[in-house]
CSV table of C-alpha atoms and ligand atoms in Angstrom, one decimal:
chain,number,residue,atom,x,y,z
M,1,UNK,CA,-12.1,-16.0,-11.4
M,2,UNK,CA,-15.7,-15.6,-9.7
M,3,UNK,CA,-16.2,-13.0,-6.8
M,4,UNK,CA,-17.7,-9.7,-6.3
M,5,UNK,CA,-18.6,-7.4,-9.3
M,6,UNK,CA,-16.1,-4.5,-8.8
M,7,UNK,CA,-15.6,-3.5,-12.1
M,8,UNK,CA,-15.3,0.3,-12.6
M,9,UNK,CA,-14.6,1.1,-8.9
M,10,UNK,CA,-11.5,3.1,-7.8
M,11,UNK,CA,-9.3,2.4,-4.9
M,12,UNK,CA,-8.8,5.4,-3.1
M,13,UNK,CA,-8.1,4.4,0.6
M,14,UNK,CA,-9.7,0.7,0.9
M,15,UNK,CA,-12.4,2.1,3.4
M,16,UNK,CA,-15.1,1.2,0.9
M,17,UNK,CA,-14.1,-2.0,0.1
M,18,UNK,CA,-15.3,-5.2,1.9
M,19,UNK,CA,-13.5,-8.2,3.2
M,20,UNK,CA,-15.0,-10.1,0.2
M,21,UNK,CA,-13.5,-7.4,-2.3
M,22,UNK,CA,-10.2,-7.5,-0.6
M,23,UNK,CA,-9.9,-11.4,-0.6
M,24,UNK,CA,-11.3,-11.6,-4.0
M,25,UNK,CA,-8.4,-9.0,-4.8
M,26,UNK,CA,-6.0,-11.4,-3.2
M,27,UNK,CA,-7.0,-14.3,-5.1
M,28,UNK,CA,-6.7,-12.7,-8.2
M,29,UNK,CA,-3.1,-11.8,-7.1
M,30,UNK,CA,-2.3,-15.0,-6.4
M,31,UNK,CA,-3.3,-16.5,-9.3
M,32,UNK,CA,-1.5,-13.7,-11.5
M,33,UNK,CA,1.8,-14.6,-9.6
M,34,UNK,CA,1.6,-18.2,-10.4
M,35,UNK,CA,0.8,-17.3,-14.2
M,36,UNK,CA,4.1,-14.9,-14.2
M,37,UNK,CA,6.0,-17.7,-12.3
M,38,UNK,CA,5.3,-19.9,-15.4
M,39,UNK,CA,5.8,-17.5,-17.8
M,40,UNK,CA,1.9,-17.0,-18.7
M,41,UNK,CA,1.1,-13.7,-20.0
M,42,UNK,CA,-1.9,-12.5,-21.9
M,43,UNK,CA,-3.2,-9.5,-23.8
M,44,UNK,CA,-5.8,-8.6,-21.6
M,45,UNK,CA,-5.2,-4.7,-21.8
M,46,UNK,CA,-5.0,-4.5,-25.3
M,47,UNK,CA,-6.8,-1.1,-26.7
M,48,UNK,CA,-6.7,0.1,-23.1
M,49,UNK,CA,-4.6,3.1,-21.5
M,50,UNK,CA,-3.4,4.1,-18.2
M,51,UNK,CA,-2.6,7.6,-17.2
M,52,UNK,CA,0.3,7.5,-14.5
M,53,UNK,CA,0.3,11.0,-12.4
M,54,UNK,CA,3.4,11.2,-9.9
M,55,UNK,CA,4.1,14.0,-7.9
M,56,UNK,CA,6.6,12.0,-5.5
M,57,UNK,CA,9.0,9.9,-6.6
M,58,UNK,CA,8.5,6.1,-6.9
M,59,UNK,CA,10.3,2.7,-7.9
M,60,UNK,CA,7.9,-0.2,-6.8
M,61,UNK,CA,4.7,1.6,-7.4
M,62,UNK,CA,5.5,3.1,-11.1
M,63,UNK,CA,7.2,-0.1,-12.4
M,64,UNK,CA,4.3,-2.1,-10.9
M,65,UNK,CA,1.7,0.0,-12.7
M,66,UNK,CA,3.8,0.1,-15.7
M,67,UNK,CA,5.0,-3.4,-16.2
M,68,UNK,CA,1.7,-4.8,-15.1
M,69,UNK,CA,-0.3,-3.0,-17.4
M,70,UNK,CA,2.3,-2.7,-20.5
M,71,UNK,CA,3.2,-6.4,-20.5
M,72,UNK,CA,-0.7,-7.3,-21.3
M,73,UNK,CA,-0.7,-4.9,-24.3
M,74,UNK,CA,-2.1,-2.0,-22.5
M,75,UNK,CA,-0.7,1.5,-23.1
M,76,UNK,CA,0.6,3.2,-20.0
M,77,UNK,CA,1.8,6.9,-20.1
M,78,UNK,CA,3.8,8.6,-17.3
M,79,UNK,CA,2.9,12.0,-16.4
M,80,UNK,CA,5.0,13.7,-13.8
M,81,UNK,CA,3.8,17.1,-12.5
M,82,UNK,CA,6.7,18.6,-14.7
M,83,UNK,CA,5.0,17.5,-17.8
M,84,UNK,CA,1.2,18.3,-17.3
M,85,UNK,CA,-1.0,21.4,-16.5
M,86,UNK,CA,-2.5,19.8,-13.5
M,87,UNK,CA,-2.0,22.2,-10.6
M,88,UNK,CA,-0.3,24.8,-12.9
M,89,UNK,CA,-2.5,26.2,-15.5
M,90,UNK,CA,-5.6,24.0,-15.2
M,91,UNK,CA,-7.8,22.8,-12.5
M,92,UNK,CA,-8.2,19.5,-11.0
M,93,UNK,CA,-11.7,19.1,-12.5
M,94,UNK,CA,-10.8,20.0,-15.8
M,95,UNK,CA,-7.8,17.9,-15.8
M,96,UNK,CA,-9.7,14.7,-14.7
M,97,UNK,CA,-12.7,15.4,-17.1
M,98,UNK,CA,-9.9,15.5,-20.0
M,99,UNK,CA,-8.0,12.5,-18.5
M,100,UNK,CA,-11.3,10.7,-18.2
M,101,UNK,CA,-12.2,11.0,-22.0
M,102,UNK,CA,-8.7,9.5,-22.7
M,103,UNK,CA,-7.9,6.7,-20.6
M,104,UNK,CA,-9.4,3.7,-19.0
M,105,UNK,CA,-7.8,4.4,-15.7
M,106,UNK,CA,-6.1,6.9,-13.9
M,107,UNK,CA,-3.2,6.2,-11.1
M,108,UNK,CA,-2.1,9.1,-8.7
M,109,UNK,CA,0.9,9.5,-6.3
M,110,UNK,CA,0.9,12.8,-4.7
M,111,UNK,CA,0.4,14.8,-1.7
M,112,UNK,CA,-3.1,15.6,-1.4
M,113,UNK,CA,-5.7,12.7,-0.5
M,114,UNK,CA,-8.5,15.2,-1.7
M,115,UNK,CA,-7.0,15.2,-4.9
M,116,UNK,CA,-7.0,11.5,-5.6
M,117,UNK,CA,-10.7,11.9,-4.3
M,118,UNK,CA,-11.4,14.2,-6.6
M,119,UNK,CA,-9.9,12.7,-9.7
M,120,UNK,CA,-11.9,9.5,-8.7
M,121,UNK,CA,-15.3,11.7,-8.7
M,122,UNK,CA,-14.5,13.7,-11.7
M,123,UNK,CA,-12.8,11.6,-14.3
M,124,UNK,CA,-15.7,8.9,-14.6
M,125,UNK,CA,-12.8,6.1,-14.9
M,126,UNK,CA,-11.3,3.8,-12.1
M,127,UNK,CA,-8.8,5.8,-10.2
M,128,UNK,CA,-5.9,4.1,-8.2
M,129,UNK,CA,-4.2,5.7,-5.4
M,130,UNK,CA,-0.6,5.0,-5.8
M,131,UNK,CA,0.5,6.8,-2.3
M,132,UNK,CA,-0.7,10.2,-0.8
M,133,UNK,CA,0.5,12.1,2.5
M,134,UNK,CA,-2.7,9.9,4.2
M,135,UNK,CA,-2.9,6.5,2.6
M,136,UNK,CA,-0.9,3.9,0.9
M,137,UNK,CA,-3.7,1.4,-0.2
M,138,UNK,CA,-2.0,-0.9,-3.2
M,139,UNK,CA,1.0,-1.0,-0.5
M,140,UNK,CA,-1.4,-2.8,2.0
M,141,UNK,CA,-2.5,-5.2,-0.4
M,142,UNK,CA,0.8,-6.4,-1.0
M,143,UNK,CA,1.5,-6.6,2.6
M,144,UNK,CA,-1.5,-8.8,3.4
M,145,UNK,CA,-0.7,-10.9,0.4
M,146,UNK,CA,2.9,-11.4,1.9
M,147,UNK,CA,1.3,-12.7,5.1
M,148,UNK,CA,-1.2,-14.6,3.4
M,149,UNK,CA,1.6,-16.5,1.7
M,150,UNK,CA,3.7,-16.7,4.9
M,151,UNK,CA,1.1,-18.0,7.3
M,152,UNK,CA,-1.7,-19.3,5.0
M,153,UNK,CA,-4.0,-16.5,6.4
M,154,UNK,CA,-3.2,-13.2,8.0
M,155,UNK,CA,-6.4,-13.4,10.3
M,156,UNK,CA,-5.4,-14.0,13.8
M,157,UNK,CA,-1.9,-13.3,13.2
M,158,UNK,CA,0.0,-10.2,15.0
M,159,UNK,CA,1.8,-7.9,13.3
M,160,UNK,CA,3.8,-5.1,14.9
M,161,UNK,CA,4.4,-1.6,13.3
M,162,UNK,CA,7.2,-0.1,15.0
M,163,UNK,CA,8.2,3.4,13.9
M,164,UNK,CA,6.4,6.5,12.9
M,165,UNK,CA,3.0,5.6,13.6
M,166,UNK,CA,1.0,8.2,11.9
M,167,UNK,CA,2.4,8.1,8.4
M,168,UNK,CA,0.3,6.8,5.2
M,169,UNK,CA,1.5,3.3,5.5
M,170,UNK,CA,0.7,2.5,8.9
M,171,UNK,CA,-3.2,4.3,8.0
M,172,UNK,CA,-3.7,1.7,5.1
M,173,UNK,CA,-2.4,-1.3,7.4
M,174,UNK,CA,-4.8,-0.4,10.3
M,175,UNK,CA,-7.6,-0.3,7.8
M,176,UNK,CA,-6.9,-3.4,6.0
M,177,UNK,CA,-5.7,-5.6,9.2
M,178,UNK,CA,-9.2,-4.2,10.7
M,179,UNK,CA,-11.0,-5.7,7.6
M,180,UNK,CA,-8.9,-8.9,7.5
M,181,UNK,CA,-9.0,-10.2,11.1
M,182,UNK,CA,-5.2,-9.5,11.4
M,183,UNK,CA,-4.2,-8.2,14.9
M,184,UNK,CA,-2.4,-4.9,14.5
M,185,UNK,CA,-0.3,-3.2,17.3
M,186,UNK,CA,1.4,-0.3,16.5
M,187,UNK,CA,4.4,0.9,18.7
M,188,UNK,CA,5.4,4.3,18.3
M,189,UNK,CA,6.0,7.4,20.6
M,190,UNK,CA,3.0,9.4,21.2
M,191,UNK,CA,3.6,12.3,19.3
M,192,UNK,CA,3.6,10.1,16.3
M,193,UNK,CA,0.5,8.1,17.4
M,194,UNK,CA,-2.3,7.8,14.8
M,195,UNK,CA,-5.3,10.1,15.1
M,196,UNK,CA,-8.2,9.1,17.1
M,197,UNK,CA,-10.5,9.3,14.4
M,198,UNK,CA,-9.4,6.5,12.4
M,199,UNK,CA,-10.2,4.1,15.5
M,200,UNK,CA,-13.7,5.5,15.5
M,201,UNK,CA,-14.1,4.9,11.7
M,202,UNK,CA,-12.4,1.2,12.1
M,203,UNK,CA,-14.8,0.1,14.9
M,204,UNK,CA,-17.5,-1.5,12.6
M,205,UNK,CA,-14.7,-3.7,11.0
M,206,UNK,CA,-13.4,-4.9,13.9
M,207,UNK,CA,-16.5,-6.2,15.3
M,208,UNK,CA,-16.7,-7.9,12.0
M,209,UNK,CA,-13.6,-9.3,11.7
M,210,UNK,CA,-12.6,-10.1,15.5
M,211,UNK,CA,-9.1,-8.0,14.7
M,212,UNK,CA,-7.5,-6.3,17.5
M,213,UNK,CA,-5.6,-3.0,16.9
M,214,UNK,CA,-3.9,-1.4,19.5
M,215,UNK,CA,-1.4,1.5,20.0
M,216,UNK,CA,1.5,2.0,22.4
M,217,UNK,CA,4.6,3.4,23.3
M,218,UNK,CA,5.9,0.7,24.9
M,219,UNK,CA,8.5,-1.6,22.6
M,220,UNK,CA,8.0,-4.4,24.8
M,221,UNK,CA,4.6,-4.9,23.2
M,222,UNK,CA,6.6,-6.8,20.2
M,223,UNK,CA,6.2,-9.5,22.5
M,224,UNK,CA,4.5,-12.8,20.4
M,225,UNK,CA,4.6,-10.8,17.1
M,226,UNK,CA,4.5,-12.9,13.9
M,227,UNK,CA,5.8,-10.0,11.9
M,228,UNK,CA,7.8,-6.7,12.7
M,229,UNK,CA,7.0,-4.0,10.2
M,230,UNK,CA,8.8,-0.6,9.7
M,231,UNK,CA,8.9,2.3,7.5
M,232,UNK,CA,11.2,5.3,7.0
M,233,UNK,CA,11.4,7.6,9.6
M,234,UNK,CA,11.1,10.7,7.3
M,235,UNK,CA,8.3,10.3,4.7
M,236,UNK,CA,8.3,12.0,1.3
M,237,UNK,CA,7.6,15.8,1.8
M,238,UNK,CA,8.4,15.6,5.4
M,239,UNK,CA,12.1,16.1,4.9
M,240,UNK,CA,12.5,19.3,7.5
M,241,UNK,CA,11.3,17.1,10.2
M,242,UNK,CA,14.3,14.8,10.1
M,243,UNK,CA,16.3,16.0,13.0
M,244,UNK,CA,12.9,15.8,15.3
M,245,UNK,CA,12.3,12.1,14.0
M,246,UNK,CA,15.7,10.9,14.7
M,247,UNK,CA,15.5,12.2,18.3
M,248,UNK,CA,12.1,10.8,18.6
M,249,UNK,CA,12.3,7.4,16.7
M,250,UNK,CA,15.9,6.1,17.6
M,251,UNK,CA,14.5,4.2,20.4
M,252,UNK,CA,12.2,2.5,18.0
M,253,UNK,CA,14.7,1.1,15.5
M,254,UNK,CA,14.2,-2.3,14.3
M,255,UNK,CA,17.4,-4.5,15.1
M,256,UNK,CA,18.1,-7.6,16.6
M,257,UNK,CA,17.4,-6.9,20.1
M,258,UNK,CA,13.8,-5.8,19.4
M,259,UNK,CA,13.4,-8.9,17.1
M,260,UNK,CA,14.7,-11.1,20.2
M,261,UNK,CA,12.1,-9.4,22.1
M,262,UNK,CA,9.1,-11.0,20.0
M,263,UNK,CA,10.3,-14.3,21.6
M,264,UNK,CA,9.3,-15.5,18.3
M,265,UNK,CA,12.0,-17.0,16.2
M,266,UNK,CA,9.8,-17.3,13.1
M,267,UNK,CA,8.9,-13.7,13.4
M,268,UNK,CA,9.3,-12.1,9.8
M,269,UNK,CA,10.5,-8.7,9.1
M,270,UNK,CA,8.4,-6.6,6.6
M,271,UNK,CA,9.4,-3.2,5.1
M,272,UNK,CA,7.3,-1.1,2.1
M,273,UNK,CA,10.8,0.2,1.0
M,274,UNK,CA,13.0,2.5,0.3
M,275,UNK,CA,14.7,1.7,3.5
M,276,UNK,CA,17.0,3.8,5.3
M,277,UNK,CA,19.3,1.3,6.7
M,278,UNK,CA,20.7,2.2,9.9
M,279,UNK,CA,17.7,4.4,10.8
M,280,UNK,CA,14.5,2.6,11.2
M,281,UNK,CA,16.1,-0.7,10.4
M,282,UNK,CA,19.5,-2.3,11.0
M,283,UNK,CA,21.4,-4.1,8.0
M,284,UNK,CA,21.5,-7.4,10.3
M,285,UNK,CA,17.8,-7.6,10.6
M,286,UNK,CA,17.1,-6.2,6.9
M,287,UNK,CA,19.3,-9.0,5.3
M,288,UNK,CA,18.4,-11.7,7.8
M,289,UNK,CA,16.7,-14.7,7.2
M,290,UNK,CA,13.2,-13.7,8.5
M,291,UNK,CA,13.3,-10.7,5.9
M,292,UNK,CA,10.4,-10.7,3.6
M,293,UNK,CA,11.0,-7.2,1.9
M,294,UNK,CA,11.8,-8.5,-1.8
M,295,UNK,CA,8.5,-10.9,-1.3
M,296,UNK,CA,6.8,-7.7,-0.5
M,297,UNK,CA,7.9,-5.8,-3.3
M,298,UNK,CA,7.3,-8.5,-5.8
M,299,UNK,CA,3.9,-8.6,-4.5
M,300,UNK,CA,3.2,-4.9,-5.4
M,301,UNK,CA,2.9,-5.8,-8.9
M,302,UNK,CA,0.9,-9.0,-8.5
M,303,UNK,CA,-1.7,-7.0,-6.5
M,304,UNK,CA,-1.7,-4.0,-8.8
M,305,UNK,CA,-2.1,-6.2,-11.8
M,306,UNK,CA,-5.2,-7.6,-9.8
M,307,UNK,CA,-6.8,-4.2,-9.1
M,308,UNK,CA,-6.8,-3.4,-13.1
M,309,UNK,CA,-7.7,-6.7,-13.9
M,310,UNK,CA,-10.9,-6.5,-11.6
M,311,UNK,CA,-11.9,-2.8,-12.0
M,312,UNK,CA,-11.5,-2.7,-15.8
M,313,UNK,CA,-12.3,-6.0,-17.3
M,314,UNK,CA,-15.0,-8.9,-17.1
M,315,UNK,CA,-14.3,-11.8,-14.7
M,316,UNK,CA,-14.4,-14.6,-17.5
M,317,UNK,CA,-10.7,-13.0,-18.5
M,318,UNK,CA,-9.0,-13.8,-15.2
A,401,CP,N1,6.8,1.0,-1.4
A,401,CP,C1,6.5,1.8,-2.3
A,401,CP,O1,5.5,2.5,-2.5
A,401,CP,O2,7.8,2.2,-3.1
A,401,CP,P1,7.8,3.0,-4.2
A,401,CP,O3,8.0,4.8,-3.5
A,401,CP,O4,9.6,2.9,-4.9
A,401,CP,O5,7.1,3.2,-5.1
A,402,NVA,N1,6.0,6.5,4.1
A,402,NVA,C1,6.9,6.8,3.0
A,402,NVA,C2,6.1,5.3,2.0
A,402,NVA,C3,7.3,5.4,0.8
A,402,NVA,C4,6.7,4.2,-0.1
A,402,NVA,C5,6.6,8.1,2.4
A,402,NVA,O1,5.3,8.5,2.3
A,402,NVA,O2,7.7,8.3,1.6
């Protein structure tokens, strides 16, 4: 497939990815999804290796990277922080330099955004952020792919994120929406609003794409939404904040009443998963006809395969 040259690039937070590069990844992902439906699997990662570092738990992200890479003949190696010297007996810089000598690429899921950025800087190979406390860029790509499948293009659509407005998923959504022209409204209690610094950073992208990003405490802002998106109230590593979050976020549950408040009977429901049903979303909405959570989950694999194809291989093989 023809597109901008992104071979050798890392994906740490999407900030340095242009709308054209994001669009290219989404085109590759759509093609890979079609191939997978038709049972077409090639051996494009043969002879390549992928280090998969996980400090936090994962189902979708781990399985997406591992199956997308392995089914194409690549050799993924899962490394939990109980297995490797990183952070215990060896500095991040030294681990990065060793992994860079042995692997074609590195995936990292953990706490610190600085760690994934340092891995990218010091390893000399493409590094993919599989979630940190700050960002979840591979999730955002699957989310935009899901919106594109639903609406043709996400541009000009209204996506409302309702819940914990300052977590990793929301930050990455704000970034990708501002680059793809998707209007994003974050509906969240004031104590959980995204940091003002992010709004300064996205200004040029908003200007270029025409997207509008708004933040409010007022749940009536869901009116006119094409999609309602939520995530857990307590992200990994924040378990001690559970009681406070339940108190703050109970009025922001995505339930049938909120869905009705959109005034749009075609409004879809999105969730990055895993979900805590009965907290951020009711079973009724989660299992309802507008739910697209399984498409989103599947699209994680196609978008992640697209990232690895585009950053590791020449364009003539995908
Ligand atoms: N959405 C997501 O990242 O899921 P996992 O935590 O299962 O990887
Ligand atoms: N915000 C959630 C996302 C999980 C995929 C967390 O960080 O736990």
